[in-house]
mmCIF file of C-alpha atoms in Angstrom:
data_model
loop_
_atom_site.group_PDB
_atom_site.id
_atom_site.type_symbol
_atom_site.label_atom_id
_atom_site.label_comp_id
_atom_site.label_asym_id
_atom_site.label_seq_id
_atom_site.Cartn_x
_atom_site.Cartn_y
_atom_site.Cartn_z
ATOM 1 C CA MET Q 17 118.912 154.252 -6.611
ATOM 2 C CA ILE Q 18 117.604 150.760 -7.040
ATOM 3 C CA ARG Q 19 118.047 147.972 -4.464
ATOM 4 C CA LEU Q 20 117.233 144.383 -5.193
ATOM 5 C CA ASP Q 21 115.348 142.319 -2.591
ATOM 6 C CA TYR Q 22 114.437 138.790 -2.967
ATOM 7 C CA PHE Q 23 111.004 138.164 -4.538
ATOM 8 C CA THR Q 24 108.521 136.554 -2.038
ATOM 9 C CA PRO Q 25 104.953 135.327 -2.046
ATOM 10 C CA ALA Q 26 103.976 138.555 -0.549
ATOM 11 C CA ASP Q 27 104.937 140.103 -3.880
ATOM 12 C CA PHE Q 28 102.652 137.873 -5.954
ATOM 13 C CA PRO Q 29 99.494 140.126 -6.121
ATOM 14 C CA GLN Q 30 101.397 143.140 -7.326
ATOM 15 C CA LEU Q 31 103.231 141.152 -10.216
ATOM 16 C CA ILE Q 32 99.850 139.489 -11.089
ATOM 17 C CA THR Q 33 98.375 143.060 -11.423
ATOM 18 C CA TRP Q 34 101.152 144.230 -13.552
ATOM 19 C CA ILE Q 35 101.016 141.296 -16.062
ATOM 20 C CA ASP Q 36 97.549 142.015 -17.342
ATOM 21 C CA SER Q 37 97.422 140.590 -20.808
ATOM 22 C CA PRO Q 38 98.629 137.262 -22.655
ATOM 23 C CA HIS Q 39 100.821 139.401 -24.928
ATOM 24 C CA LEU Q 40 102.521 141.167 -21.979
ATOM 25 C CA LEU Q 41 103.031 137.759 -20.257
ATOM 26 C CA MET Q 42 104.586 136.214 -23.280
ATOM 27 C CA ASN Q 43 106.985 139.290 -23.717
ATOM 28 C CA TRP Q 44 107.938 139.057 -20.020
ATOM 29 C CA ALA Q 45 108.346 135.369 -19.594
ATOM 30 C CA GLY Q 46 108.215 133.735 -23.111
ATOM 31 C CA PRO Q 47 106.332 130.273 -23.046
ATOM 32 C CA MET Q 48 107.154 129.709 -19.324
ATOM 33 C CA PHE Q 49 103.655 130.643 -18.124
ATOM 34 C CA ASN Q 50 100.247 130.793 -19.626
ATOM 35 C CA PHE Q 51 97.879 133.546 -18.966
ATOM 36 C CA PRO Q 52 96.534 134.368 -16.462
ATOM 37 C CA LEU Q 53 99.471 134.578 -13.986
ATOM 38 C CA THR Q 54 98.314 133.021 -10.632
ATOM 39 C CA PRO Q 55 99.709 132.637 -7.214
ATOM 40 C CA ASP Q 56 100.213 128.710 -7.820
ATOM 41 C CA LYS Q 57 102.276 129.462 -10.937
ATOM 42 C CA LEU Q 58 104.382 131.903 -9.103
ATOM 43 C CA GLU Q 59 104.904 129.464 -6.091
ATOM 44 C CA TRP Q 60 106.422 126.806 -8.651
ATOM 45 C CA TYR Q 61 108.557 129.620 -10.205
ATOM 46 C CA LEU Q 62 109.826 130.615 -6.719
ATOM 47 C CA GLN Q 63 110.820 127.005 -5.565
ATOM 48 C CA ASP Q 64 114.396 126.408 -4.712
ATOM 49 C CA THR Q 65 115.395 130.098 -5.428
ATOM 50 C CA ASN Q 66 117.384 132.755 -3.625
ATOM 51 C CA HIS Q 67 119.811 130.629 -1.506
ATOM 52 C CA LEU Q 68 123.248 131.793 -1.838
ATOM 53 C CA GLY Q 69 125.654 128.723 -2.534
ATOM 54 C CA GLU Q 70 122.701 126.438 -3.323
ATOM 55 C CA SER Q 71 120.294 128.024 -5.930
ATOM 56 C CA ASP Q 72 120.767 128.246 -9.529
ATOM 57 C CA VAL Q 73 118.145 130.978 -9.733
ATOM 58 C CA PHE Q 74 117.798 134.287 -7.939
ATOM 59 C CA ILE Q 75 114.496 136.150 -8.236
ATOM 60 C CA PHE Q 76 114.296 139.833 -7.211
ATOM 61 C CA LYS Q 77 111.987 142.656 -6.784
ATOM 62 C CA ALA Q 78 113.424 146.108 -7.690
ATOM 63 C CA VAL Q 79 112.919 148.818 -4.891
ATOM 64 C CA ASP Q 80 113.275 152.572 -5.396
ATOM 65 C CA THR Q 81 115.417 153.461 -2.362
ATOM 66 C CA ALA Q 82 114.006 157.075 -2.299
ATOM 67 C CA THR Q 83 110.409 155.881 -1.966
ATOM 68 C CA GLU Q 84 110.727 152.248 -0.832
ATOM 69 C CA ALA Q 85 108.257 151.455 -3.580
ATOM 70 C CA VAL Q 86 108.582 148.140 -5.611
ATOM 71 C CA VAL Q 87 109.144 149.311 -9.094
ATOM 72 C CA GLY Q 88 110.091 146.210 -10.904
ATOM 73 C CA HIS Q 89 111.087 142.507 -11.154
ATOM 74 C CA ILE Q 90 114.207 140.650 -12.571
ATOM 75 C CA SER Q 91 115.765 137.326 -12.176
ATOM 76 C CA LEU Q 92 119.193 135.799 -12.725
ATOM 77 C CA GLY Q 93 119.027 132.152 -13.590
ATOM 78 C CA SER Q 94 120.617 129.321 -15.420
ATOM 79 C CA LEU Q 95 123.565 129.646 -13.032
ATOM 80 C CA SER Q 96 126.429 127.384 -14.113
ATOM 81 C CA GLN Q 97 129.136 126.997 -11.729
ATOM 82 C CA LYS Q 98 131.127 124.918 -14.349
ATOM 83 C CA ASN Q 99 130.958 127.815 -16.890
ATOM 84 C CA SER Q 100 130.855 130.599 -14.454
ATOM 85 C CA SER Q 101 127.854 131.971 -16.151
ATOM 86 C CA ALA Q 102 124.054 132.916 -15.692
ATOM 87 C CA ARG Q 103 121.232 134.439 -17.616
ATOM 88 C CA ILE Q 104 119.167 137.430 -16.749
ATOM 89 C CA SER Q 105 115.490 137.033 -17.468
ATOM 90 C CA ARG Q 106 112.019 138.248 -16.680
ATOM 91 C CA VAL Q 107 112.834 141.938 -16.619
ATOM 92 C CA PHE Q 108 109.776 144.024 -15.970
ATOM 93 C CA VAL Q 109 109.256 147.743 -14.806
ATOM 94 C CA ALA Q 110 105.991 148.622 -13.206
ATOM 95 C CA PRO Q 111 103.793 150.393 -15.882
ATOM 96 C CA GLU Q 112 103.470 153.596 -13.823
ATOM 97 C CA GLN Q 113 107.305 153.683 -13.443
ATOM 98 C CA ARG Q 114 108.346 153.488 -17.008
ATOM 99 C CA GLY Q 115 110.479 156.178 -18.660
ATOM 100 C CA ARG Q 116 112.540 156.696 -15.624
ATOM 101 C CA GLY Q 117 115.645 154.615 -16.603
ATOM 102 C CA LEU Q 118 114.705 151.859 -14.030
ATOM 103 C CA ALA Q 119 115.424 148.963 -16.420
ATOM 104 C CA SER Q 120 119.053 149.959 -16.855
ATOM 105 C CA ARG Q 121 119.490 150.454 -13.184
ATOM 106 C CA MET Q 122 117.687 147.139 -12.376
ATOM 107 C CA LEU Q 123 120.044 145.308 -14.891
ATOM 108 C CA THR Q 124 123.140 147.146 -13.439
ATOM 109 C CA GLU Q 125 122.324 145.884 -9.913
ATOM 110 C CA THR Q 126 121.775 142.372 -11.209
ATOM 111 C CA LEU Q 127 124.951 142.492 -13.083
ATOM 112 C CA ARG Q 128 126.687 143.687 -9.813
ATOM 113 C CA PHE Q 129 125.119 140.664 -7.931
ATOM 114 C CA GLY Q 130 126.310 138.257 -10.562
ATOM 115 C CA PHE Q 131 129.937 139.627 -10.950
ATOM 116 C CA GLU Q 132 130.661 140.809 -7.445
ATOM 117 C CA GLN Q 133 128.798 138.288 -5.219
ATOM 118 C CA LEU Q 134 128.600 135.107 -7.443
ATOM 119 C CA HIS Q 135 131.879 135.909 -9.175
ATOM 120 C CA LEU Q 136 130.730 135.068 -12.568
ATOM 121 C CA HIS Q 137 132.594 135.255 -15.778
ATOM 122 C CA ARG Q 138 129.642 135.884 -18.228
ATOM 123 C CA ILE Q 139 126.019 137.040 -17.894
ATOM 124 C CA ASP Q 140 123.562 137.028 -20.903
ATOM 125 C CA LEU Q 141 120.046 137.752 -21.693
ATOM 126 C CA GLY Q 142 117.662 137.576 -24.543
ATOM 127 C CA VAL Q 143 115.239 140.304 -25.569
ATOM 128 C CA TYR Q 144 112.557 140.170 -28.351
ATOM 129 C CA ASP Q 145 113.781 142.353 -31.082
ATOM 130 C CA PHE Q 146 110.816 144.635 -31.171
ATOM 131 C CA ASN Q 147 111.251 145.664 -27.520
ATOM 132 C CA GLU Q 148 113.363 148.699 -28.369
ATOM 133 C CA ALA Q 149 113.066 150.441 -25.054
ATOM 134 C CA ALA Q 150 114.490 147.377 -23.378
ATOM 135 C CA ILE Q 151 117.339 147.161 -25.846
ATOM 136 C CA ARG Q 152 118.352 150.724 -25.287
ATOM 137 C CA ALA Q 153 118.302 150.160 -21.438
ATOM 138 C CA TYR Q 154 120.448 147.032 -21.736
ATOM 139 C CA THR Q 155 122.902 148.723 -23.995
ATOM 140 C CA ARG Q 156 123.093 151.725 -21.565
ATOM 141 C CA ALA Q 157 123.923 149.134 -18.778
ATOM 142 C CA GLY Q 158 126.703 147.830 -20.817
ATOM 143 C CA MET Q 159 125.471 144.669 -22.470
ATOM 144 C CA HIS Q 160 126.783 143.758 -25.889
ATOM 145 C CA THR Q 161 124.653 142.374 -28.746
ATOM 146 C CA GLU Q 162 125.919 138.956 -29.812
ATOM 147 C CA GLY Q 163 123.296 138.078 -32.515
ATOM 148 C CA ARG Q 164 119.813 137.304 -33.318
ATOM 149 C CA SER Q 165 117.796 134.075 -33.181
ATOM 150 C CA ARG Q 166 115.353 134.573 -35.964
ATOM 151 C CA ASP Q 167 111.744 133.569 -35.755
ATOM 152 C CA ILE Q 168 112.419 131.763 -32.444
ATOM 153 C CA LEU Q 169 108.917 132.056 -31.148
ATOM 154 C CA ARG Q 170 105.420 131.899 -32.771
ATOM 155 C CA TYR Q 171 102.802 134.074 -31.069
ATOM 156 C CA GLU Q 172 99.263 134.649 -32.482
ATOM 157 C CA GLY Q 173 100.424 133.768 -36.100
ATOM 158 C CA GLU Q 174 103.338 136.184 -35.807
ATOM 159 C CA TYR Q 175 107.067 135.128 -35.394
ATOM 160 C CA TRP Q 176 109.183 136.833 -32.792
ATOM 161 C CA SER Q 177 113.006 137.073 -33.078
ATOM 162 C CA LEU Q 178 115.296 137.158 -30.111
ATOM 163 C CA LEU Q 179 118.266 139.428 -29.692
ATOM 164 C CA GLU Q 180 121.102 137.973 -27.629
ATOM 165 C CA MET Q 181 123.085 140.216 -25.428
ATOM 166 C CA SER Q 182 125.885 139.570 -22.885
ATOM 167 C CA MET Q 183 128.668 141.012 -20.642
ATOM 168 C CA LEU Q 184 131.832 139.522 -19.395
ATOM 169 C CA ASP Q 185 133.579 140.107 -16.097
ATOM 170 C CA HIS Q 186 136.301 142.199 -17.549
ATOM 171 C CA GLU Q 187 133.727 144.488 -19.275
ATOM 172 C CA TRP Q 188 132.073 144.890 -15.866
ATOM 173 C CA GLN Q 189 135.415 145.735 -14.293
ATOM 174 C CA ALA Q 190 136.172 148.383 -16.850
ATOM 175 C CA ARG Q 191 132.777 149.992 -16.324
ATOM 176 C CA HIS Q 192 132.960 149.827 -12.530
ATOM 177 C CA PRO Q 193 136.757 149.774 -11.560
ATOM 178 C CA GLN Q 194 135.909 150.238 -7.721
ATOM 179 C CA ALA Q 195 134.245 146.729 -7.900
#
């Protein structure tokens, strides 16, 4: 099982260790940060987050409940009360934890938070189209592909395209009727 706990400054060193290359940083966060990731940059990232009823961003660390080890990172942001929507971003599974289905479970718990605690109608995300493992994980969690933004980012002379995925509250309810 996966539990989501709020990401705090105590978690900065671990995330910095995980994000060990410019390419990985770009894949994880897009152009939001430049390499190397530092505590100062993460302090900025964490400002005004994780306050129910106030924040428009929630940043989590994913904890394996069997071992209590931190196994990943995920955020739910761009929260719009008017549109009852939010966007999942910055999904990252610890390198030594990959291949265990954790991304799908992390996503499911984030969707649960959005639909059951925040009572959202729509949650979406973007994933670079070459990240096939992530796309499979998001599909397993119930996300639906909506389209592709072609050549949306240029990185080291190469264009990256973004696949857009989403889930609506009634789709969540159909997959989780006890919710």
